[in-house]
């Protein structure tokens, strides 16, 4: 054939063969990047490895490290993190430093500007000087472990090849910067302040009392239509318009950080509870914990068991840090939840009309602390055919309060600054977690946690002597005036921070009479507590449900029962609204069928529940029908979509029910028309919208509207979830149950083409029963240990995690290991 077709011959030689060779090389490279040597020789120049360390992975991919010194163990952990998750480390380093645009291009520019504006990497420098020599030694050993793997000349994971990127050496400051990103992940106060300010421009005082999340039920109604009066004078209306634009642009960044990088989110929280042995079936205390954050692949956390000369700890590490964040040692166990403490405040700054480089402090003018940042941006694909993009230069400003975050919106003449505990000097948070690994009892546990700064957490505790406890940790500001619900003016000095809640006044409970402690982001102190903590508590229903199950008459409190609690998908937050919706009189046959399903529904948001789908979708449309007009009446359309969609989504079921059943309704009328609507009309219209949506996704048969068919957990990969074909290789999806307020928590975004995509929920689960002879430690990561999409440990935990199954951590058993190697000093 080639004799008669020279064209085909040339095509094969010059095109076909090179393509085949490239494919073969790529396949060899990709599979080569999974290779594990039996011995890795570490160069002398990398301090941190003194003697041979054994690194083993069991048949589930869990990591076990044994060394003669703790320093060697920290080194080996860094080596293993790099081996399994180097792309994740590189991504995290770039997120913290604001250099994603160098590899992703212009689509990441706003996120980089935001991170440069916050200045987390810069703030990490003072954290380094604040930690002890021992913690520095551990962090340096860990850092050297990462770099030792890089220097072993490994084949990198496919992300590096596809993006033509080579990782830079890791540094101690990269770890400390990631600790601050972890704090950012759990900090939502500034967004609540902005949303409250926006709502305050559209709501009456009565309406605000109905739905403002931050408003305490028993407190007076003091909604900031006053916020507008606090804006700098003169030309208040013009400045208000600018403030609205700033808020809209900042919410765009917020949305991008949540969806693209899994940082932040409206239901970032956690569950944790601890039960004394006096209530368990075998007399031993049990602690259970499942943190809720943005879900992703690879997972945020990584299971490790670390044993050195003094260190003997196991649990969940954060990739990028040398410590177990939540877990146990041989004496104590600990878990945590987000406190939702108000640790961020926004301030309107006033610039000098005669010198824009100055801002007002009292009766004086001070210069902004200003510097330039250069952001390099990768040209679009194919890069070799595109001209090189000019670097983007931005100006970053700071006041004595903190960074001017409004600059990230592109609006510079109405500066808004952010004061946040994580940006304060001398952050010793890593010191606290380092010392926690060595704590032996309640007193040493508290002594370790005294160093914790941010994020503010609720820590649950148990030990082998059958003690249990709770300690609220982190710096929480004391304000001279106000409670941080709204942005305020900075120059008058009335709303300044005067200090922090003293350590000896941190909330705590030790061996309470009831024999158990529960934390699910609910309010953690009584009204007689002398300091203000927050108005941003999560709804109390997850905590109520956990307590309800722990105190049930037939409850046998053991490990198996704790598994059932973590698996629970009953949404008791829907109790009142379910009753109201069940009483609705349907208008046609299709509505009648739906209402009949709602009436017999038992509030279970399980995968196989059709009524759960109807309820969830109906309430989403009900929120829109009730609140959209009023909340957007004084804001422009662009701002409305970005800000109020977030705000409306957080209105609770009880708040909706109050609006529907209030004898003096404030919401059902359409403020944009002359039409007077009743709540009955709103219920009917929203139900029809919901049924039409469910028809489109599930067909006409309501029996096919099962919640798991509509509600999908999406473990996004950065950046390939957004790329056709590559998303099929790197991303993972699975049907899931639950809702934001179930113990088995799941928070979803509505996607017009895909349905309800769960973006946040439990990121790992663990149950620990302490015992002097043999502690039991059960765990499950959300996806897997490996970050390599071809590894058997990339997604091997997704299905067990969905089914709330567990692996048992402990000593390695014969025949259960897969990879074992030694790190050996040169």
PDB file of N, CA, C and O in Angstrom, residues 358 522 561 674:
ATOM      1  N   UNK A 358      -2.880  59.315  51.951  1.00  0.00           N
ATOM      2  CA  UNK A 358      -3.068  59.370  53.394  1.00  0.00           C
ATOM      3  C   UNK A 358      -4.491  58.973  53.774  1.00  0.00           C
ATOM      4  O   UNK A 358      -5.435  59.179  53.013  1.00  0.00           O
ATOM      5  N   UNK A 522     -22.632  25.217  67.057  1.00  0.00           N
ATOM      6  CA  UNK A 522     -23.701  25.912  67.768  1.00  0.00           C
ATOM      7  C   UNK A 522     -23.099  26.854  68.804  1.00  0.00           C
ATOM      8  O   UNK A 522     -21.885  26.838  69.053  1.00  0.00           O
ATOM      9  N   UNK A 561     -22.546   2.540  67.704  1.00  0.00           N
ATOM     10  CA  UNK A 561     -23.605   3.550  67.792  1.00  0.00           C
ATOM     11  C   UNK A 561     -23.093   4.907  67.311  1.00  0.00           C
ATOM     12  O   UNK A 561     -23.826   5.673  66.672  1.00  0.00           O
ATOM     13  N   UNK A 674     -47.717  46.138  41.449  1.00  0.00           N
ATOM     14  CA  UNK A 674     -48.888  46.579  42.210  1.00  0.00           C
ATOM     15  C   UNK A 674     -49.745  45.391  42.641  1.00  0.00           C
ATOM     16  O   UNK A 674     -50.808  45.564  43.240  1.00  0.00           O
TER      17      UNK A 674
END
